Amino acid sequence: MKKWIGLLGAVCALIAILYMIFSDDDTSAVHIKAVDGILDLRELTGSPFVSLAGDWKFTAEAFIAPALFSKEANNVKVPGPWAPNAQWGSYQITVYLPDHWSDIGLRVRNIWSAHTIYINGAAVSEKGNVAASKKETVPDNPAYEVYFKPDSRQLLITAHVSNFYNARGGIILPIDIGDAEHMKEDVHRDLSLEWTAVLCLLLFCMFHMTIFLLRTKDEAFLYSGLHFLLLALVIVLRGERLLIREFPFLPFELYFRLQDTVTLLMAILIIVFIAKMIPNIMNRKTLYLLFLPVLVYTFLNAILPARTVSGVQYQFFYYIDGLFLAIIIRIIYLMIKNKIAIRRNEAVILLSLLLFLTIFAVSSSSDSLFFSGRNILNRIGLIGGIITMNVFLGMRLMNRAAESEQLTARLKKANDAKDNFLKVATQDLQRPLHDAGHLIKSITREHNHEKQSEQLYLAEQLIGNMVYLLRDLHDFTRIRFDDYAIQLKSTNLRMVMLHVVQLMQLTFTKKRIQVHENISKKLYVWADEQRLTQVFLRMMTEISHDTANASLTIESIRDGEDVLLRVTSNRKLTTAFRERQPSSGLMMTEELIQQMNGSISYERKDSGIRVTLKLAFSEFKEPVTVEPSEYDMRPALSAEDRELETILIVDDDVMHAEVMRGMLSETYKVRIAYTAQEALDYYNNHPEIAMMVIDDIIPGNMNSLELLQQIRTQAPLMDLPVIMMISSEYPRHIEKIFASGANDYLIKPFSKETLMARLNAAEQTKQSMLKAIEYEMAFLQTQIKPHFLYNALSNIISFCYTDGERAAYLLTMLSSFLRYIFESSRDGQYSSLQKELEIIEAYVEVEKARFGERLTFAYDINPIIAAENVLIPSLLLQPLVENAIRHGLFDKEGPGHVQVSITLQEAHLYIRVTDDGVGMSAAQCTQLMGGAIANAGIGFTNVRRRVHDLTQGSLEISSSPGKGTIIQIIIPIKEGRNDVESNHRRG
């Protein structure tokens, strides 16, 4: 509905504009022309006024009195220029008026240049001073009206004209004659229309310039605003010549210099605007060469007397028209070749803008339209150009907003994926690390060599899993920074799968999973062997989590140029997929497969799980090594029964459960259940168990909370303490755990000491409260200096009593600075140059609260550098500005200034941080570069290291005591790329 309302409003506005353009009376529609110096209007009906067009009597080089004008004089077409060699002369025409005209109006548009008009022998208008020499002639050329009451129905109109200034002289535009009242209305309408156009253009100018001042990076609004300003000046200088009407005392020389100069500058500016919007339409050198003739003419016109170079004026106007046409052809060519540098919808609107501007330019400079009396095409071109330029810029903003929204969504999704991956990967990595540590301690205490061997085997499995987790983290980091490359080679599929089955054999044995493998020994696929091992391991791990007491079938199928690897379980799933917490392996599996030009799909049905992996076929050949045909499945291990209390561990993770067995075997009799139903059955058959430790996600038809509720129907909190092992400490999850009957909970991974403490507390108390652990970000201790915060907050507090607005502003700046510091470590090694400059400004504003007027800061950046797209190491510039203020200006008497200058030379950024502080000696500079100065701070050392390590750039210091310090950094330019975020999203 809103869209239709907007469309209706636009249509109404367009109708109003068209009415304004075409509603005035057009004398060109009246085709009565003067013949042999006589214009007979006695039969005219219905038209309030007409143009005095046709044959006028003309005598060159003579001022002839109206009564003495010879009927044998030559005829000349009016409107139009007189003979090129004429410099003064006399016009005359006889007009027979219609009866319905009473008071008469005469409308003069353009007579070059000084002239006097006589009606029936009486002078009714004198503009300038007509004379037979340039010295005595006083030029003037306004647009004006004359009103009078004729004595008879016959008028003898005579005009004496002298022109020593313009290439073309005489009556250039039509002289209208008609009923005075109607003419006054028409003049008022035309003047109102032009003033309205000027007002609209000035409003557009203010609007666009305001947008540019608020966002100086978007230069389109600068050029469009200047174009509207110059276009408004063109309207007041031409047409009805509003400037002369408003300021009749304006000098002739100044007025016509302004008229020509502004017209040409407006044309140049619009071409610059178009070249800026479509950079590949022409290079800068070509643009300068095309503008050179026009700029030379404009310069000469500005310094020479008015219209001195008017002989070539129209040639330059035609030259501008040709440029417009050439640009239109060029844009069409680029669109056909798909080489346009902007969106196609923007290009279409820009092309429409050019067409309207071409109509406006051609209609203003073409002779056939110049003498028509009314120039409707001129108005159409003007209004159409204004509308299309605003539509173009509006569409450009709309497209940029849409791109920004899409990018924001992509960044949010990528950031969520990153946070999720890092969180899960950290948990996945910490658990085997803790388990390995506890297992090693158990090995050192174990004297039975057989049990030591078993525990060493478990440690080997844990370390193998950690290796693949570390590879996942490494791959994720490389994908994030677009520094990832898969090395595809011909890889034996069966060899990789057998290796993974060997790694998983303990899990398969403990969970009673039988593996049936049917992969051809000769089958090779295109893959990265190491990455394919990671994929298989994560895939089989995920299957084992959801499977127990089942069999797995692994088979390969050749499908044209692809190979399908299918892993199928043959029994009902033990848990729903949505109940499982995602792992880092699953997050990386799909990304790794896509990098190897393959795909993976999961099918979860009541009959079991089917995972289908597609890879590119390589070849059939005999393998280089001989692989075992059977797997050495070790028997399940059991702990020695002891005269201790029994504790039941319910965990689907075999390795983790075995590690916990080793941790608790000296204190408890440990029993392990891998499903909820198995745990419930064991408890029903062995009610003597003293305690239970349950994982919060347990496979089976019964989940962990349902198991806990079943237990609580048989045993109260005091009789059977239950501790839940959880992976995430969400409040709702904790509430559900305690509501279901848990005594306490542990966050995985945990240490043996923590586990024992919780078990002891659960035995002694019925309920316990766990205080949430708040993790501090260690990097704050290295990034934020306490005395800076103390000083900043003290200054802000002092401003709260004297200047609330200043205090609020400083708090905003401090907040921006701290937020950036907090986010810098998780956002990666790089940040945009624009963001770095913004955070410097925020930091300096906070420091100004202490330094006051003593501190000034400024930065300048080469306009060709797109600061929002250029990446530099995070927090590269702020420490240098901080050092300049604290070490350069703090001890200086009087005001101090810090300047940051950024230029681009040969694909390198040149960054200079300059201060006029106390400076340093050459020896101090050498010590600072060598890291020998104790108070240099971690900031400068960190900057120097990252410039070298991250960018392979250089950092130089030049300073002298009392004259200040200059630090120059040269680093290769690095552009932001969107495909990094897309990789994160897929990962």
XYZ file of C-alpha atoms in Angstrom, residues 129-786:
658
model
C 23.846 54.148 -26.186
C 23.692 53.437 -29.914
C 26.514 54.923 -31.971
C 28.480 54.377 -35.141
C 31.722 53.658 -33.280
C 32.753 51.318 -30.482
C 34.141 54.212 -28.469
C 30.829 56.007 -28.301
C 28.655 52.875 -27.986
C 27.575 51.912 -24.488
C 26.533 48.208 -24.597
C 23.476 46.858 -22.799
C 21.389 43.776 -23.464
C 18.621 43.057 -20.952
C 15.339 41.203 -21.361
C 12.414 43.556 -20.694
C 8.855 44.557 -21.598
C 7.303 47.775 -22.863
C 3.586 48.610 -22.474
C 1.715 51.406 -24.307
C -1.680 52.366 -25.736
C -1.561 52.786 -29.542
C -3.184 55.744 -31.308
C -4.248 53.620 -34.269
C -4.466 50.022 -35.470
C -1.221 50.447 -37.434
C 2.198 50.423 -35.762
C 5.494 51.427 -37.336
C 8.209 49.773 -35.241
C 11.775 50.949 -35.832
C 14.921 49.758 -34.022
C 18.367 51.337 -34.121
C 20.983 48.797 -33.089
C 24.761 48.944 -32.682
C 26.975 45.971 -31.850
C 30.758 46.045 -31.436
C 31.014 43.274 -28.829
C 29.379 40.048 -29.946
C 30.129 37.872 -32.989
C 26.483 38.049 -33.964
C 24.478 41.252 -33.764
C 20.908 42.364 -34.244
C 17.625 40.899 -33.059
C 18.760 37.441 -31.875
C 15.559 36.251 -30.175
C 11.941 37.032 -31.125
C 10.193 40.230 -30.090
C 6.652 39.397 -28.915
C 3.715 41.778 -29.321
C 0.228 41.360 -27.940
C -2.404 42.283 -25.438
C -0.755 43.971 -22.450
C -2.708 42.153 -19.728
C -2.085 38.718 -21.203
C 1.563 39.534 -21.746
C 1.982 40.640 -18.136
C 0.470 37.335 -16.995
C 2.772 35.356 -19.292
C 5.843 37.272 -18.142
C 4.839 36.756 -14.533
C 4.389 33.017 -15.191
C 7.782 32.717 -16.906
C 9.549 34.655 -14.181
C 7.839 32.606 -11.476
C 8.826 29.386 -13.236
C 12.471 30.413 -13.443
C 12.563 31.642 -9.831
C 10.975 28.353 -8.765
C 13.597 26.421 -10.703
C 16.371 28.492 -9.115
C 14.934 27.967 -5.627
C 14.639 24.204 -6.171
C 18.185 24.007 -7.501
C 19.558 25.933 -4.529
C 17.662 23.645 -2.147
C 19.076 20.624 -3.962
C 22.520 22.221 -3.729
C 22.208 22.732 0.035
C 20.864 19.220 0.528
C 23.619 17.525 -1.475
C 26.402 19.663 -0.019
C 25.132 18.932 3.493
C 25.261 15.193 2.788
C 28.790 15.612 1.452
C 29.916 17.564 4.527
C 28.484 14.846 6.755
C 30.119 12.133 4.641
C 33.087 13.611 2.797
C 34.089 10.223 1.409
C 31.110 10.270 -0.953
C 32.330 12.827 -3.508
C 29.304 12.299 -5.753
C 27.284 14.689 -3.608
C 30.016 17.338 -3.824
C 29.915 17.348 -7.615
C 26.126 17.157 -7.787
C 25.763 19.997 -5.280
C 28.170 22.201 -7.234
C 26.355 21.288 -10.455
C 23.010 22.412 -9.031
C 24.603 25.658 -7.816
C 26.084 26.457 -11.229
C 22.861 25.414 -12.963
C 20.951 27.880 -10.800
C 23.429 30.595 -11.822
C 22.972 29.686 -15.491
C 19.211 30.135 -15.154
C 19.469 33.564 -13.501
C 22.038 34.648 -16.101
C 20.196 33.390 -19.177
C 16.549 32.987 -20.179
C 14.649 35.894 -18.658
C 17.949 37.193 -17.235
C 16.728 37.330 -13.670
C 20.013 38.725 -12.392
C 19.732 41.830 -14.610
C 16.069 42.288 -13.698
C 16.908 42.046 -9.993
C 20.123 44.091 -10.180
C 19.843 46.426 -13.220
C 22.955 48.324 -12.139
C 25.172 45.253 -12.692
C 27.996 46.148 -15.148
C 27.689 44.800 -18.686
C 31.262 43.430 -18.653
C 30.814 41.488 -15.408
C 27.429 40.094 -16.343
C 28.395 38.540 -19.661
C 31.719 37.240 -18.385
C 29.771 35.449 -15.659
C 27.236 34.171 -18.183
C 29.761 32.438 -20.445
C 32.143 31.259 -17.700
C 29.464 29.698 -15.516
C 27.847 27.946 -18.491
C 31.087 26.250 -19.534
C 32.095 25.387 -15.953
C 28.713 23.769 -15.396
C 29.241 21.559 -18.447
C 32.750 20.604 -17.287
C 31.498 19.798 -13.790
C 28.782 17.430 -14.967
C 31.315 15.552 -17.097
C 33.627 15.286 -14.071
C 30.653 13.952 -12.083
C 30.013 11.262 -14.687
C 33.707 10.343 -14.904
C 33.769 10.031 -11.104
C 30.726 7.761 -11.088
C 32.127 5.530 -13.860
C 35.912 5.558 -13.329
C 36.676 3.334 -16.321
C 34.860 5.586 -18.795
C 38.097 7.502 -19.347
C 41.416 7.941 -17.600
C 42.406 11.152 -15.905
C 44.897 12.170 -18.573
C 42.260 11.877 -21.311
C 39.839 13.890 -19.199
C 42.358 16.715 -18.796
C 43.110 16.758 -22.518
C 39.403 16.988 -23.371
C 38.896 19.832 -20.925
C 42.002 21.786 -21.927
C 40.414 23.748 -24.862
C 37.360 24.649 -22.783
C 39.497 25.711 -19.823
C 41.657 27.901 -22.079
C 38.545 29.549 -23.568
C 37.064 30.070 -20.090
C 40.287 31.658 -18.871
C 40.488 34.016 -21.850
C 36.822 34.936 -21.495
C 37.402 35.795 -17.844
C 40.384 38.120 -18.410
C 39.533 39.682 -21.784
C 36.764 42.249 -22.376
C 33.271 40.785 -22.574
C 32.563 38.769 -25.735
C 36.028 39.416 -27.196
C 36.336 35.747 -28.094
C 32.661 35.362 -28.959
C 33.589 34.411 -32.510
C 34.360 30.886 -31.303
C 31.767 30.797 -28.540
C 29.308 28.572 -30.351
C 32.040 26.235 -31.535
C 32.867 25.539 -27.900
C 29.211 24.989 -27.101
C 29.040 22.469 -29.929
C 32.248 20.920 -28.611
C 30.572 20.364 -25.219
C 27.553 18.864 -27.009
C 29.905 16.497 -28.804
C 31.488 15.463 -25.485
C 28.062 14.587 -24.091
C 27.245 12.486 -27.135
C 30.637 10.764 -27.020
C 30.169 9.911 -23.334
C 26.710 8.470 -24.061
C 28.172 6.272 -26.802
C 31.006 5.235 -24.486
C 28.607 4.241 -21.682
C 26.453 2.227 -24.074
C 29.578 0.460 -25.349
C 30.741 -0.366 -21.821
C 27.289 -1.690 -20.925
C 27.237 -3.937 -23.998
C 30.718 -5.248 -23.125
C 29.776 -5.670 -19.422
C 32.683 -3.427 -18.448
C 30.644 -0.853 -16.580
C 32.076 -0.052 -13.148
C 28.712 0.580 -11.481
C 25.481 -1.336 -11.163
C 23.499 -1.662 -14.348
C 20.423 0.088 -12.925
C 22.617 3.033 -11.919
C 24.156 3.068 -15.384
C 20.715 3.207 -17.027
C 19.678 6.199 -14.894
C 23.029 7.871 -15.542
C 22.513 7.337 -19.263
C 19.070 8.964 -18.989
C 20.677 11.876 -17.150
C 23.147 12.297 -19.992
C 20.365 12.229 -22.574
C 18.443 14.974 -20.794
C 21.594 17.045 -20.359
C 22.394 16.598 -24.032
C 18.896 17.812 -24.929
C 19.425 20.801 -22.652
C 22.862 21.572 -24.107
C 21.952 21.076 -27.760
C 18.705 23.032 -27.488
C 20.618 25.919 -25.901
C 23.278 26.093 -28.561
C 21.575 24.932 -31.768
C 20.619 27.746 -34.176
C 17.400 26.058 -35.293
C 16.104 26.148 -31.733
C 17.879 29.321 -30.694
C 15.613 31.477 -32.879
C 12.317 29.639 -32.251
C 10.852 32.070 -29.732
C 10.014 29.309 -27.228
C 12.399 26.486 -26.253
C 10.320 23.685 -24.743
C 13.111 21.145 -25.268
C 15.368 23.319 -23.142
C 12.924 23.082 -20.246
C 12.432 19.351 -20.728
C 16.196 18.787 -20.684
C 16.615 20.940 -17.579
C 13.806 19.359 -15.548
C 14.654 15.859 -16.761
C 18.322 16.348 -15.852
C 17.451 17.525 -12.337
C 15.055 14.627 -11.753
C 17.356 11.923 -13.137
C 20.372 13.195 -11.203
C 18.439 12.999 -7.942
C 17.036 9.610 -8.895
C 20.556 8.419 -9.716
C 21.997 9.554 -6.401
C 18.973 8.189 -4.552
C 19.357 4.845 -6.294
C 23.060 4.894 -5.513
C 22.316 5.438 -1.822
C 19.661 2.719 -1.963
C 22.123 0.280 -3.544
C 24.802 1.154 -1.023
C 22.319 0.742 1.819
C 21.284 -2.658 0.427
C 24.944 -3.665 0.104
C 25.575 -2.472 3.647
C 22.617 -4.478 4.954
C 23.793 -7.576 3.104
C 27.338 -7.088 4.338
C 26.108 -6.534 7.892
C 24.084 -9.736 7.719
C 27.054 -11.615 6.292
C 29.392 -10.207 8.912
C 26.960 -11.050 11.695
C 26.553 -14.575 10.390
C 30.311 -14.967 9.961
C 30.928 -13.527 13.423
C 28.364 -15.866 14.980
C 29.941 -18.809 13.159
C 33.377 -17.693 14.311
C 32.320 -17.322 17.949
C 30.491 -20.633 17.884
C 33.415 -22.405 16.277
C 35.991 -20.968 18.680
C 33.806 -21.756 21.676
C 33.171 -25.343 20.664
C 36.712 -25.893 19.422
C 38.089 -24.595 22.728
C 35.874 -26.983 24.644
C 36.799 -29.855 22.342
C 40.480 -29.104 22.823
C 40.436 -28.521 26.569
C 38.718 -31.813 27.369
C 41.367 -34.130 25.866
C 44.098 -31.914 27.309
C 42.704 -32.308 30.809
C 41.990 -35.995 30.236
C 45.534 -36.571 28.995
C 46.954 -34.812 32.046
C 44.921 -36.892 34.475
C 45.711 -40.070 32.561
C 49.439 -39.400 32.735
C 49.173 -38.952 36.496
C 47.338 -42.298 36.726
C 50.078 -43.968 34.674
C 52.783 -42.778 37.068
C 50.873 -44.243 40.011
C 50.046 -47.550 38.309
C 52.444 -50.454 38.993
C 50.637 -53.027 36.882
C 52.389 -53.064 33.507
C 49.329 -54.336 31.678
C 47.197 -51.513 33.004
C 49.970 -49.052 32.223
C 49.909 -50.261 28.616
C 46.179 -49.812 28.460
C 46.424 -46.303 29.865
C 49.238 -45.431 27.467
C 47.013 -46.598 24.626
C 44.275 -44.251 25.850
C 46.794 -41.419 26.031
C 47.842 -42.142 22.462
C 44.225 -41.918 21.307
C 43.702 -38.632 23.178
C 46.815 -37.063 21.721
C 45.777 -38.163 18.225
C 42.439 -36.438 18.674
C 44.167 -33.281 19.915
C 46.359 -33.231 16.808
C 43.295 -33.151 14.570
C 41.626 -30.507 16.740
C 44.711 -28.330 16.381
C 44.596 -28.841 12.629
C 40.961 -27.726 12.662
C 41.942 -24.526 14.477
C 44.826 -23.946 12.099
C 42.630 -24.484 9.047
C 39.923 -22.223 10.429
C 42.415 -19.403 10.989
C 43.836 -19.736 7.481
C 40.374 -19.817 5.906
C 39.396 -16.754 7.913
C 42.311 -14.750 6.536
C 41.995 -16.178 3.014
C 45.355 -17.894 3.306
C 44.193 -21.440 2.748
C 45.111 -23.781 -0.069
C 44.177 -27.441 -0.498
C 46.889 -29.620 -2.079
C 44.883 -32.067 -4.178
C 46.581 -35.263 -5.235
C 45.638 -38.814 -6.082
C 44.807 -40.427 -2.714
C 43.918 -44.012 -1.873
C 40.460 -43.851 -0.282
C 40.629 -47.169 1.584
C 44.011 -46.419 3.131
C 42.738 -43.191 4.689
C 39.546 -44.834 5.981
C 41.433 -47.761 7.556
C 43.713 -45.325 9.343
C 40.691 -43.554 10.809
C 39.071 -46.845 11.856
C 42.293 -47.746 13.686
C 42.126 -44.430 15.557
C 38.493 -45.103 16.462
C 38.835 -48.775 17.417
C 38.635 -48.251 21.185
C 35.409 -46.290 20.817
C 33.935 -48.896 18.490
C 34.876 -51.715 20.902
C 33.516 -50.029 24.016
C 30.218 -49.103 22.328
C 29.997 -52.509 20.642
C 29.993 -51.085 17.124
C 30.947 -53.517 14.359
C 32.523 -52.100 11.210
C 31.995 -53.688 7.784
C 34.229 -52.094 5.176
C 33.785 -52.585 1.435
C 36.101 -50.113 -0.330
C 38.135 -51.071 -3.372
C 41.867 -51.283 -2.668
C 42.616 -49.746 -6.070
C 40.286 -46.745 -5.801
C 41.957 -43.327 -5.770
C 40.296 -39.924 -5.445
C 41.466 -36.315 -5.785
C 41.908 -35.103 -2.213
C 44.283 -33.679 0.341
C 45.193 -36.791 2.336
C 45.669 -34.998 5.644
C 42.445 -32.989 5.302
C 40.545 -36.085 4.168
C 41.717 -37.858 7.331
C 40.323 -34.973 9.374
C 36.997 -35.242 7.571
C 36.735 -39.016 8.087
C 37.705 -38.774 11.740
C 35.113 -36.060 12.470
C 32.487 -37.920 10.480
C 33.079 -41.209 12.293
C 33.230 -39.470 15.674
C 29.847 -37.864 15.115
C 28.364 -41.201 14.034
C 29.770 -42.947 17.108
C 28.185 -40.343 19.388
C 24.733 -41.307 18.094
C 25.302 -45.050 17.796
C 25.757 -47.968 20.204
C 25.338 -51.744 19.878
C 25.161 -51.382 16.107
C 27.030 -52.111 12.926
C 28.469 -49.649 10.421
C 28.742 -50.374 6.723
C 31.367 -48.429 4.768
C 31.208 -48.764 0.997
C 32.390 -46.907 -2.097
C 30.459 -46.426 -5.359
C 31.835 -45.115 -8.642
C 29.397 -42.588 -10.162
C 30.831 -41.264 -13.443
C 33.551 -38.758 -12.609
C 32.650 -38.884 -8.902
C 33.125 -41.370 -6.090
C 30.443 -41.781 -3.419
C 31.543 -42.977 0.018
C 28.600 -44.122 2.142
C 28.684 -44.855 5.865
C 25.440 -46.442 7.125
C 24.305 -47.556 10.579
C 21.729 -50.336 10.714
C 19.718 -49.547 13.842
C 17.431 -46.920 15.314
C 19.136 -43.676 16.318
C 20.000 -43.315 19.984
C 19.463 -39.546 20.035
C 17.924 -36.841 17.897
C 20.364 -34.673 15.979
C 18.915 -31.478 17.420
C 19.761 -32.656 20.945
C 23.455 -32.831 20.248
C 25.704 -29.858 20.722
C 27.602 -29.050 17.490
C 31.308 -29.764 17.433
C 34.159 -27.945 15.760
C 34.671 -31.001 13.561
C 31.224 -30.722 12.022
C 31.770 -27.024 11.395
C 34.993 -27.699 9.516
C 33.959 -30.877 7.670
C 31.723 -29.234 5.077
C 34.240 -26.460 4.425
C 37.101 -28.923 3.930
C 35.031 -31.079 1.573
C 34.049 -28.046 -0.492
C 37.708 -27.056 -0.712
C 38.335 -30.503 -2.234
C 35.519 -29.958 -4.783
C 33.218 -32.407 -3.033
C 30.121 -32.437 -0.853
C 28.726 -34.223 2.206
C 25.155 -35.008 3.267
C 23.632 -36.456 6.451
C 20.441 -38.520 6.457
C 18.949 -39.366 9.847
C 16.065 -41.793 9.780
C 14.513 -44.277 12.162
C 16.459 -47.064 10.477
C 19.791 -45.380 11.206
C 22.274 -42.832 9.896
C 23.582 -42.520 6.370
C 26.424 -40.156 5.570
C 27.261 -39.728 1.886
C 30.548 -38.180 0.895
C 31.191 -37.209 -2.749
C 34.743 -36.750 -4.079
C 36.272 -36.453 -7.536
C 37.491 -39.743 -9.049
C 41.203 -39.955 -9.830
C 42.211 -43.436 -10.972
C 42.291 -47.207 -10.354
C 45.704 -48.660 -9.524
C 47.446 -51.029 -7.140
C 48.252 -49.399 -3.813
C 51.887 -48.844 -2.914
C 51.584 -50.345 0.591
C 49.861 -53.488 1.805
C 47.108 -52.776 4.299
C 45.810 -55.103 6.992
C 42.571 -56.832 6.180
C 41.448 -57.135 9.774
C 41.435 -54.691 12.610
C 43.183 -55.368 15.891
C 40.273 -54.627 18.162
C 41.403 -54.585 21.759
C 39.059 -55.969 24.383
C 37.172 -53.629 26.634
C 38.948 -52.813 29.847
C 37.439 -53.033 33.307
C 38.535 -51.553 36.595
C 39.438 -53.754 39.516
C 36.673 -54.142 42.053
C 37.560 -52.641 45.378
C 35.915 -52.377 48.786
C 34.903 -48.801 48.132
C 31.659 -46.967 47.458
C 30.384 -47.334 43.944
C 30.025 -44.359 41.637
C 28.200 -44.620 38.329
C 29.433 -42.496 35.424
C 26.986 -41.991 32.579
C 28.794 -40.657 29.513
C 28.606 -41.538 25.819
C 32.224 -40.403 25.296
C 34.236 -43.587 25.846
C 37.617 -41.935 26.281
C 36.345 -39.311 28.679
C 34.574 -41.953 30.741
C 37.744 -44.063 30.900
C 39.791 -41.045 31.962
C 37.308 -40.349 34.741
C 37.602 -44.008 35.764
C 41.322 -43.477 36.182
C 40.794 -40.264 38.138
C 38.365 -41.861 40.612
C 39.559 -45.467 40.786
C 41.561 -44.913 43.997
C 38.544 -43.518 45.841
C 35.494 -45.220 44.329
C 34.385 -48.324 42.588
C 33.709 -46.910 39.150
C 31.013 -48.253 36.866
C 30.310 -46.801 33.418
C 27.099 -46.654 31.404
C 27.060 -45.272 27.879
C 23.301 -44.741 27.533
C 20.557 -43.536 29.886
C 18.658 -46.800 29.713
C 21.801 -48.753 30.548
C 22.358 -46.473 33.560
C 18.783 -46.889 34.768
C 18.986 -50.654 34.405
C 22.255 -50.747 36.318
C 20.810 -48.645 39.144
C 17.734 -50.858 39.408
C 19.996 -53.929 39.689
C 22.593 -52.263 41.923
C 20.831 -49.827 44.241
C 23.924 -49.701 46.443
C 25.679 -47.099 44.239
C 26.583 -44.061 46.325
C 26.756 -41.370 43.653
C 26.127 -40.653 39.976
C 27.931 -38.366 37.542
C 25.834 -37.831 34.399
C 26.727 -36.090 31.145
C 24.044 -33.574 30.182
C 23.739 -35.063 26.652
C 23.260 -38.809 26.665
C 22.333 -40.906 23.600
C 19.242 -43.073 23.692
C 15.492 -42.791 23.756
C 15.811 -41.269 27.219
C 17.830 -38.072 27.629
C 19.869 -37.088 30.675
C 17.163 -34.966 32.320
C 14.597 -37.720 31.889
C 17.085 -40.176 33.416
C 17.594 -37.844 36.382
C 13.844 -37.525 36.881
C 13.475 -41.316 36.828
C 16.264 -41.636 39.405
C 14.602 -39.035 41.625
C 11.403 -41.066 41.694
C 13.404 -43.790 43.410
C 16.081 -41.970 45.374
C 15.901 -38.543 47.084
C 18.653 -35.937 46.960
C 20.150 -37.036 50.289
C 20.344 -40.691 49.402
C 21.809 -40.479 45.921
C 23.707 -37.267 45.067
C 23.825 -36.623 41.315
C 26.290 -34.273 39.632
C 25.682 -33.169 36.052
C 28.550 -32.566 33.611
C 27.590 -29.694 31.305
C 29.247 -27.979 28.363
C 27.593 -24.582 28.653
C 26.402 -22.613 31.640
C 23.161 -21.157 30.277
C 20.780 -20.005 33.061
C 17.742 -21.831 31.662
C 19.759 -25.012 31.312
C 20.957 -24.730 34.912
C 17.377 -24.191 36.084
C 16.250 -27.335 34.254
C 19.109 -29.319 35.783
C 18.277 -28.336 39.370
C 14.535 -28.625 38.715
C 15.088 -32.202 37.520
C 16.866 -33.135 40.773
C 20.611 -32.514 40.393
C 22.663 -31.759 43.482
C 25.403 -29.864 41.640
C 27.007 -29.475 38.238
C 30.447 -29.393 36.675
C 31.497 -27.487 33.553
C 33.558 -29.558 31.150
C 36.500 -29.790 31.027
C 37.437 -29.985 34.707
C 40.424 -31.021 36.806
C 40.616 -33.979 39.151
C 40.831 -31.692 42.150
C 37.636 -29.902 41.094
C 35.829 -33.168 40.541
C 36.881 -34.525 43.929
C 35.878 -31.298 45.685
C 32.432 -31.377 44.110
C 31.979 -35.035 44.960
C 32.919 -34.404 48.587
C 30.573 -31.418 48.793
C 27.752 -33.455 47.289
C 28.268 -36.151 49.913
C 28.204 -33.650 52.825
C 25.420 -31.332 51.676
C 22.009 -31.705 50.017
C 22.167 -28.572 47.949
C 24.995 -26.366 46.797
C 25.247 -23.059 45.050
C 27.757 -22.437 42.288
C 28.906 -18.932 41.751
C 29.353 -18.013 38.062
C 32.962 -17.472 36.987
C 33.575 -14.212 35.200
C 36.446 -14.435 32.772
C 38.641 -11.376 32.390
C 40.145 -10.516 29.062
C 43.874 -10.657 29.621
C 44.651 -8.387 26.729
C 43.087 -5.394 28.577
C 46.082 -5.397 30.899
C 48.405 -4.814 27.949
C 46.219 -2.444 25.933
C 44.818 -0.033 28.525
C 47.131 1.913 30.774
C 45.570 2.540 34.207
